[in-house]
Amino acid sequence: MNPLSPPAASTTLERVTSVDFFRGFTMFLLVGEAAELYGLFLKMDNPVMQFLGTQLDHHEWHGLRFWDLIQPFFMFIVGVAIPFAVANRIKKGDSVQQITRHALKRSFLLLFFGWALYFTAAGKLVFQFQNVLAQLSVTYLVAFLIRDKSYTFQIVFTLVILLLIDLAYRFFPVEGFNHPWVNFENLGAWVNNKIEGVEKASTWATLNFVSTTAHTVWGVLCGKLLMSNRTATRKIKILLVAGASALLAGYTLDLLNVTPIIKKIATSSFVLASGGWSILALCFSYWLIDVKKSFSAGSRFFIIVGMNSIFIYLFNHIGGAHLIR
């Protein structure tokens, strides 16, 4: 038996409030960024605030800052919520077909809203997958469809995805786009150019949805773990080992110059490192909110935000951030 696999009959439908807290805290940070709050930190004559301002902005290319973790956090926590949502629908009497139709509808709506944000900003039809909703439309559906597979299958599946996309970047044969880790000269840039019909498109790769599928699938695995009847101590230990292992793998690939950590093209080392931080952040939230219950009053605001995350994300991008600013 897989030591990570929870007994089938031992799941619980009790709400794990740390999931909503984690998601809400992530959304809160996103609102602050869209309102251009963090840019003000860089203008302050204070080294601490300037350091915070730097960490609350994306790394230019090779490297990892705190802000580079926010999208992985969000995509990961969506995966964590999937097993809970499915179990609740089964409890209400929904059939497998009904649950699958709901997932397909949700995936379509995520893509629709993701593209609608591009349409609104550009004033024309733009089909891209760079924003989190468009990417989630793919990663959510894949994670949902393989949610009942074994832990081993899902882990191997994500590692194979990361290996294949890594090899695709390395051996892409088109001249001028065969420099895997050079900005605007790699496979991701070539795909961007073809989709957008320009010679030099965004530095953010549409292909990121392939490798970041791992974040959402790993979230599903962690969600199933939290639903199991294992003790809280055992769950925390498993999360700590999993998070530390992913961190070690990601940073080792970078430090040994095998694959650099680059968020803008979601390299395998970036996905592993950011996935490790995501798991550890969930572990800390679970310990703080659900085990120690030492932040119950202060967490309520973030929990409410987390329970309305998609609405807040859309509100944020259609004028809400301007209103807050």
CSV table of C-alpha atoms in Angstrom, one decimal:
chain,number,residue,atom,x,y,z
A,1,MET,CA,0.0,0.0,0.0
A,2,ASN,CA,1.2,3.5,-0.8
A,3,PRO,CA,2.1,5.0,2.6
A,4,LEU,CA,0.7,8.4,1.5
A,5,SER,CA,-2.7,7.0,0.3
A,6,PRO,CA,-5.5,7.6,2.8
A,7,PRO,CA,-8.0,4.8,3.5
A,8,ALA,CA,-10.9,5.1,1.2
A,9,ALA,CA,-13.6,5.1,3.9
A,10,SER,CA,-11.8,7.4,6.3
A,11,THR,CA,-12.4,10.8,4.7
A,12,THR,CA,-14.2,13.6,6.5
A,13,LEU,CA,-16.2,16.5,5.1
A,14,GLU,CA,-15.4,18.9,7.9
A,15,ARG,CA,-14.3,22.2,6.5
A,16,VAL,CA,-10.6,22.7,6.8
A,17,THR,CA,-10.6,26.5,7.3
A,18,SER,CA,-6.9,26.8,6.6
A,19,VAL,CA,-7.6,26.1,2.9
A,20,ASP,CA,-9.9,29.2,2.8
A,21,PHE,CA,-7.4,31.2,4.9
A,22,PHE,CA,-4.5,30.3,2.5
A,23,ARG,CA,-6.6,31.2,-0.6
A,24,GLY,CA,-7.9,34.4,1.0
A,25,PHE,CA,-4.4,35.6,2.1
A,26,THR,CA,-3.2,35.0,-1.5
A,27,MET,CA,-6.1,37.0,-2.9
A,28,PHE,CA,-5.5,39.8,-0.4
A,29,LEU,CA,-1.9,40.1,-1.6
A,30,LEU,CA,-3.1,40.1,-5.3
A,31,VAL,CA,-5.5,43.0,-4.6
A,32,GLY,CA,-2.6,45.0,-3.0
A,33,GLU,CA,-0.5,44.4,-6.1
A,34,ALA,CA,-3.2,45.4,-8.6
A,35,ALA,CA,-3.8,48.6,-6.5
A,36,GLU,CA,-0.1,49.4,-7.0
A,37,LEU,CA,0.5,49.5,-3.3
A,38,TYR,CA,3.8,47.7,-3.3
A,39,GLY,CA,5.4,50.0,-5.8
A,40,LEU,CA,5.2,52.7,-3.1
A,41,PHE,CA,7.5,50.7,-0.8
A,42,LEU,CA,10.3,51.1,-3.3
A,43,LYS,CA,10.0,54.9,-3.1
A,44,MET,CA,10.4,55.0,0.6
A,45,ASP,CA,13.8,56.0,2.1
A,46,ASN,CA,13.8,52.9,4.3
A,47,PRO,CA,15.9,49.8,3.5
A,48,VAL,CA,13.4,47.4,5.1
A,49,MET,CA,10.5,48.8,3.0
A,50,GLN,CA,12.6,48.8,-0.1
A,51,PHE,CA,13.4,45.1,0.5
A,52,LEU,CA,9.7,44.3,0.9
A,53,GLY,CA,9.0,46.2,-2.3
A,54,THR,CA,11.5,44.2,-4.1
A,55,GLN,CA,10.2,40.9,-2.8
A,56,LEU,CA,6.7,41.9,-3.7
A,57,ASP,CA,7.6,42.2,-7.4
A,58,HIS,CA,8.5,39.6,-9.9
A,59,HIS,CA,12.1,38.7,-10.6
A,60,GLU,CA,13.2,40.0,-14.0
A,61,TRP,CA,14.3,36.6,-15.2
A,62,HIS,CA,16.5,34.1,-13.4
A,63,GLY,CA,15.8,33.9,-9.7
A,64,LEU,CA,13.0,33.6,-7.2
A,65,ARG,CA,11.3,36.3,-5.1
A,66,PHE,CA,8.3,36.0,-2.8
A,67,TRP,CA,6.0,37.5,-5.4
A,68,ASP,CA,6.8,34.8,-7.9
A,69,LEU,CA,5.1,32.3,-5.5
A,70,ILE,CA,1.7,34.0,-5.5
A,71,GLN,CA,0.3,32.5,-8.7
A,72,PRO,CA,1.6,29.0,-7.8
A,73,PHE,CA,0.0,29.4,-4.4
A,74,PHE,CA,-3.4,30.2,-6.0
A,75,MET,CA,-3.2,27.3,-8.5
A,76,PHE,CA,-2.1,25.0,-5.8
A,77,ILE,CA,-4.9,25.8,-3.4
A,78,VAL,CA,-7.5,25.4,-6.1
A,79,GLY,CA,-6.3,21.8,-6.3
A,80,VAL,CA,-6.4,21.4,-2.6
A,81,ALA,CA,-10.1,22.3,-2.6
A,82,ILE,CA,-11.1,19.8,-5.4
A,83,PRO,CA,-11.4,16.7,-3.2
A,84,PHE,CA,-13.5,18.6,-0.7
A,85,ALA,CA,-15.8,19.9,-3.3
A,86,VAL,CA,-16.3,16.5,-5.0
A,87,ALA,CA,-16.9,14.8,-1.6
A,88,ASN,CA,-19.5,17.4,-0.7
A,89,ARG,CA,-21.3,17.0,-4.0
A,90,ILE,CA,-21.4,13.2,-3.6
A,91,LYS,CA,-22.8,13.7,-0.1
A,92,LYS,CA,-25.6,15.8,-1.7
A,93,GLY,CA,-26.4,13.0,-4.0
A,94,ASP,CA,-24.8,14.2,-7.2
A,95,SER,CA,-23.8,11.4,-9.7
A,96,VAL,CA,-20.4,11.1,-11.2
A,97,GLN,CA,-21.8,12.5,-14.5
A,98,GLN,CA,-23.3,15.5,-12.8
A,99,ILE,CA,-20.0,16.3,-11.0
A,100,THR,CA,-18.0,15.9,-14.2
A,101,ARG,CA,-20.4,18.2,-16.1
A,102,HIS,CA,-20.0,20.8,-13.3
A,103,ALA,CA,-16.2,20.5,-13.6
A,104,LEU,CA,-16.4,21.0,-17.3
A,105,LYS,CA,-18.6,24.0,-16.9
A,106,ARG,CA,-16.3,25.5,-14.3
A,107,SER,CA,-13.3,25.0,-16.6
A,108,PHE,CA,-15.1,26.7,-19.5
A,109,LEU,CA,-16.1,29.6,-17.2
A,110,LEU,CA,-12.5,30.0,-16.0
A,111,LEU,CA,-11.3,30.2,-19.6
A,112,PHE,CA,-14.2,32.5,-20.6
A,113,PHE,CA,-13.4,35.0,-17.7
A,114,GLY,CA,-9.7,34.7,-18.3
A,115,TRP,CA,-10.1,35.6,-22.0
A,116,ALA,CA,-12.7,38.3,-21.1
A,117,LEU,CA,-10.0,40.1,-19.1
A,118,TYR,CA,-7.7,40.1,-22.1
A,119,PHE,CA,-10.5,41.3,-24.4
A,120,THR,CA,-11.4,44.1,-22.0
A,121,ALA,CA,-7.8,45.3,-21.7
A,122,ALA,CA,-6.9,45.0,-25.4
A,123,GLY,CA,-10.2,46.1,-26.9
A,124,LYS,CA,-10.0,43.1,-29.3
A,125,LEU,CA,-10.0,39.3,-29.3
A,126,VAL,CA,-6.9,38.0,-27.7
A,127,PHE,CA,-6.4,34.3,-27.0
A,128,GLN,CA,-3.8,33.9,-24.4
A,129,PHE,CA,-3.2,31.7,-21.4
A,130,GLN,CA,-0.9,33.9,-19.3
A,131,ASN,CA,-3.3,35.0,-16.6
A,132,VAL,CA,-4.2,32.7,-13.7
A,133,LEU,CA,-7.8,32.1,-14.7
A,134,ALA,CA,-7.0,31.0,-18.3
A,135,GLN,CA,-4.2,28.7,-17.0
A,136,LEU,CA,-6.5,27.3,-14.3
A,137,SER,CA,-9.1,26.4,-16.9
A,138,VAL,CA,-6.6,23.7,-18.1
A,139,THR,CA,-4.8,22.8,-14.8
A,140,TYR,CA,-8.1,22.5,-12.9
A,141,LEU,CA,-9.7,20.2,-15.4
A,142,VAL,CA,-6.6,17.9,-15.7
A,143,ALA,CA,-6.3,17.7,-11.9
A,144,PHE,CA,-10.0,17.0,-11.6
A,145,LEU,CA,-9.9,14.2,-14.2
A,146,ILE,CA,-7.1,12.3,-12.5
A,147,ARG,CA,-8.1,13.1,-8.9
A,148,ASP,CA,-9.0,9.4,-8.1
A,149,LYS,CA,-5.8,8.0,-9.5
A,150,SER,CA,-3.2,6.8,-7.0
A,151,TYR,CA,-0.7,9.1,-5.4
A,152,THR,CA,2.0,7.4,-7.3
A,153,PHE,CA,0.3,7.9,-10.6
A,154,GLN,CA,-0.3,11.6,-10.0
A,155,ILE,CA,3.2,12.3,-8.8
A,156,VAL,CA,4.7,10.4,-11.8
A,157,PHE,CA,2.3,12.1,-14.2
A,158,THR,CA,3.4,15.6,-13.0
A,159,LEU,CA,7.1,14.7,-13.1
A,160,VAL,CA,6.7,13.3,-16.6
A,161,ILE,CA,5.1,16.6,-17.7
A,162,LEU,CA,7.9,18.6,-16.2
A,163,LEU,CA,10.5,16.4,-17.9
A,164,LEU,CA,8.8,16.6,-21.3
A,165,ILE,CA,8.4,20.4,-21.2
A,166,ASP,CA,12.0,20.7,-20.1
A,167,LEU,CA,13.2,18.6,-23.0
A,168,ALA,CA,10.9,20.5,-25.4
A,169,TYR,CA,12.6,23.8,-24.4
A,170,ARG,CA,16.1,22.2,-24.7
A,171,PHE,CA,15.6,20.6,-28.1
A,172,PHE,CA,13.2,22.9,-29.9
A,173,PRO,CA,14.7,23.0,-33.5
A,174,VAL,CA,13.6,26.5,-34.8
A,175,GLU,CA,16.5,28.7,-35.3
A,176,GLY,CA,16.4,31.9,-33.2
A,177,PHE,CA,14.2,30.1,-30.7
A,178,ASN,CA,16.5,27.2,-29.7
A,179,HIS,CA,18.1,28.9,-26.7
A,180,PRO,CA,16.0,27.4,-23.9
A,181,TRP,CA,16.7,29.8,-21.1
A,182,VAL,CA,17.1,33.0,-23.0
A,183,ASN,CA,14.3,35.6,-22.9
A,184,PHE,CA,12.4,35.9,-26.2
A,185,GLU,CA,14.6,33.2,-27.8
A,186,ASN,CA,12.9,30.0,-26.6
A,187,LEU,CA,10.0,27.7,-27.3
A,188,GLY,CA,7.6,29.7,-25.1
A,189,ALA,CA,8.4,32.9,-27.0
A,190,TRP,CA,7.9,31.1,-30.3
A,191,VAL,CA,4.5,29.8,-29.2
A,192,ASN,CA,3.5,33.3,-28.0
A,193,ASN,CA,4.5,34.9,-31.3
A,194,LYS,CA,2.4,32.4,-33.3
A,195,ILE,CA,-0.6,32.8,-31.1
A,196,GLU,CA,-0.5,36.6,-31.0
A,197,GLY,CA,0.7,37.0,-34.6
A,198,VAL,CA,3.6,39.3,-33.7
A,199,GLU,CA,7.4,39.1,-34.0
A,200,LYS,CA,8.0,39.7,-30.3
A,201,ALA,CA,5.2,38.9,-27.9
A,202,SER,CA,5.0,38.8,-24.1
A,203,THR,CA,7.9,37.6,-22.0
A,204,TRP,CA,5.3,35.4,-20.1
A,205,ALA,CA,4.9,32.1,-21.9
A,206,THR,CA,1.4,30.8,-22.7
A,207,LEU,CA,3.0,27.3,-22.5
A,208,ASN,CA,3.3,27.8,-18.7
A,209,PHE,CA,-0.1,26.1,-18.3
A,210,VAL,CA,1.6,22.8,-19.2
A,211,SER,CA,4.2,22.7,-16.4
A,212,THR,CA,2.0,24.6,-13.8
A,213,THR,CA,-0.5,21.7,-14.1
A,214,ALA,CA,1.8,20.1,-11.5
A,215,HIS,CA,0.8,22.8,-8.9
A,216,THR,CA,-2.9,22.0,-9.1
A,217,VAL,CA,-2.4,18.2,-9.1
A,218,TRP,CA,-0.1,18.5,-6.1
A,219,GLY,CA,-2.8,20.5,-4.5
A,220,VAL,CA,-5.3,17.6,-5.0
A,221,LEU,CA,-2.9,15.2,-3.3
A,222,CYS,CA,-2.5,17.5,-0.3
A,223,GLY,CA,-6.3,18.0,-0.2
A,224,LYS,CA,-6.8,14.2,0.0
A,225,LEU,CA,-4.2,14.0,2.7
A,226,LEU,CA,-6.0,16.7,4.8
A,227,MET,CA,-9.3,14.8,4.3
A,228,SER,CA,-7.8,11.5,5.6
A,229,ASN,CA,-8.2,10.2,9.1
A,230,ARG,CA,-4.5,10.5,9.9
A,231,THR,CA,-3.6,12.4,13.0
A,232,ALA,CA,-2.8,16.1,12.5
A,233,THR,CA,0.8,15.4,13.5
A,234,ARG,CA,1.1,12.8,10.8
A,235,LYS,CA,-0.4,15.1,8.2
A,236,ILE,CA,2.1,17.8,9.1
A,237,LYS,CA,5.0,15.5,8.9
A,238,ILE,CA,4.0,14.3,5.4
A,239,LEU,CA,3.5,17.9,4.2
A,240,LEU,CA,6.9,18.9,5.6
A,241,VAL,CA,8.7,16.1,3.9
A,242,ALA,CA,6.9,16.6,0.6
A,243,GLY,CA,7.5,20.4,0.7
A,244,ALA,CA,11.2,20.1,1.6
A,245,SER,CA,11.8,17.4,-1.0
A,246,ALA,CA,10.3,19.6,-3.8
A,247,LEU,CA,12.3,22.6,-2.6
A,248,LEU,CA,15.5,20.5,-2.5
A,249,ALA,CA,14.9,19.2,-6.0
A,250,GLY,CA,14.1,22.7,-7.5
A,251,TYR,CA,17.0,24.6,-5.9
A,252,THR,CA,19.4,21.8,-6.7
A,253,LEU,CA,18.6,21.9,-10.4
A,254,ASP,CA,19.2,25.6,-10.3
A,255,LEU,CA,22.4,25.6,-8.3
A,256,LEU,CA,23.9,22.9,-10.4
A,257,ASN,CA,23.1,24.8,-13.5
A,258,VAL,CA,20.9,22.0,-14.9
A,259,THR,CA,17.7,24.0,-15.2
A,260,PRO,CA,17.5,27.6,-14.0
A,261,ILE,CA,14.6,28.9,-11.9
A,262,ILE,CA,12.6,31.1,-14.2
A,263,LYS,CA,9.0,31.9,-13.4
A,264,LYS,CA,8.2,33.6,-16.7
A,265,ILE,CA,8.6,30.4,-18.6
A,266,ALA,CA,7.8,28.1,-15.6
A,267,THR,CA,10.9,25.9,-15.8
A,268,SER,CA,10.8,22.6,-14.1
A,269,SER,CA,13.1,23.9,-11.3
A,270,PHE,CA,10.7,26.8,-10.8
A,271,VAL,CA,7.7,24.6,-10.5
A,272,LEU,CA,9.4,22.3,-8.1
A,273,ALA,CA,10.7,25.1,-5.9
A,274,SER,CA,7.5,27.1,-5.9
A,275,GLY,CA,5.5,23.9,-5.4
A,276,GLY,CA,7.6,23.1,-2.3
A,277,TRP,CA,7.0,26.6,-0.9
A,278,SER,CA,3.2,26.1,-1.6
A,279,ILE,CA,3.1,22.8,0.3
A,280,LEU,CA,5.1,24.3,3.3
A,281,ALA,CA,2.8,27.4,3.3
A,282,LEU,CA,-0.3,25.1,3.4
A,283,CYS,CA,1.4,23.1,6.2
A,284,PHE,CA,2.0,26.2,8.3
A,285,SER,CA,-1.6,27.4,7.6
A,286,TYR,CA,-3.0,24.1,8.7
A,287,TRP,CA,-0.9,24.0,11.8
A,288,LEU,CA,-1.8,27.6,12.7
A,289,ILE,CA,-5.5,27.6,11.9
A,290,ASP,CA,-6.8,24.1,12.2
A,291,VAL,CA,-4.4,22.6,14.8
A,292,LYS,CA,-3.3,25.3,17.1
A,293,LYS,CA,-6.4,27.5,16.5
A,294,SER,CA,-4.3,30.4,17.7
A,295,PHE,CA,-5.3,32.8,14.9
A,296,SER,CA,-9.0,32.3,14.8
A,297,ALA,CA,-10.1,35.9,15.2
A,298,GLY,CA,-7.5,37.3,12.8
A,299,SER,CA,-8.1,34.7,10.2
A,300,ARG,CA,-11.8,35.3,9.7
A,301,PHE,CA,-11.3,38.2,7.2
A,302,PHE,CA,-8.9,36.1,5.0
A,303,ILE,CA,-11.3,33.1,5.2
A,304,ILE,CA,-14.2,35.2,3.9
A,305,VAL,CA,-12.0,36.5,1.1
A,306,GLY,CA,-10.9,32.9,0.3
A,307,MET,CA,-14.5,31.7,0.0
A,308,ASN,CA,-15.1,34.4,-2.7
A,309,SER,CA,-11.8,34.3,-4.5
A,310,ILE,CA,-12.9,34.1,-8.1
A,311,PHE,CA,-15.4,37.0,-7.6
A,312,ILE,CA,-12.7,39.1,-5.9
A,313,TYR,CA,-10.1,38.3,-8.7
A,314,LEU,CA,-12.5,39.5,-11.4
A,315,PHE,CA,-13.7,42.5,-9.4
A,316,ASN,CA,-10.0,43.4,-8.9
A,317,HIS,CA,-9.3,43.4,-12.7
A,318,ILE,CA,-12.4,45.2,-13.9
A,319,GLY,CA,-12.0,48.4,-11.8
A,320,GLY,CA,-11.9,47.2,-8.2
A,321,ALA,CA,-8.2,47.7,-7.9
A,322,HIS,CA,-8.5,51.3,-9.2
A,323,LEU,CA,-11.3,51.9,-6.7
A,324,ILE,CA,-9.1,50.7,-3.9
A,325,ARG,CA,-6.1,52.7,-5.1
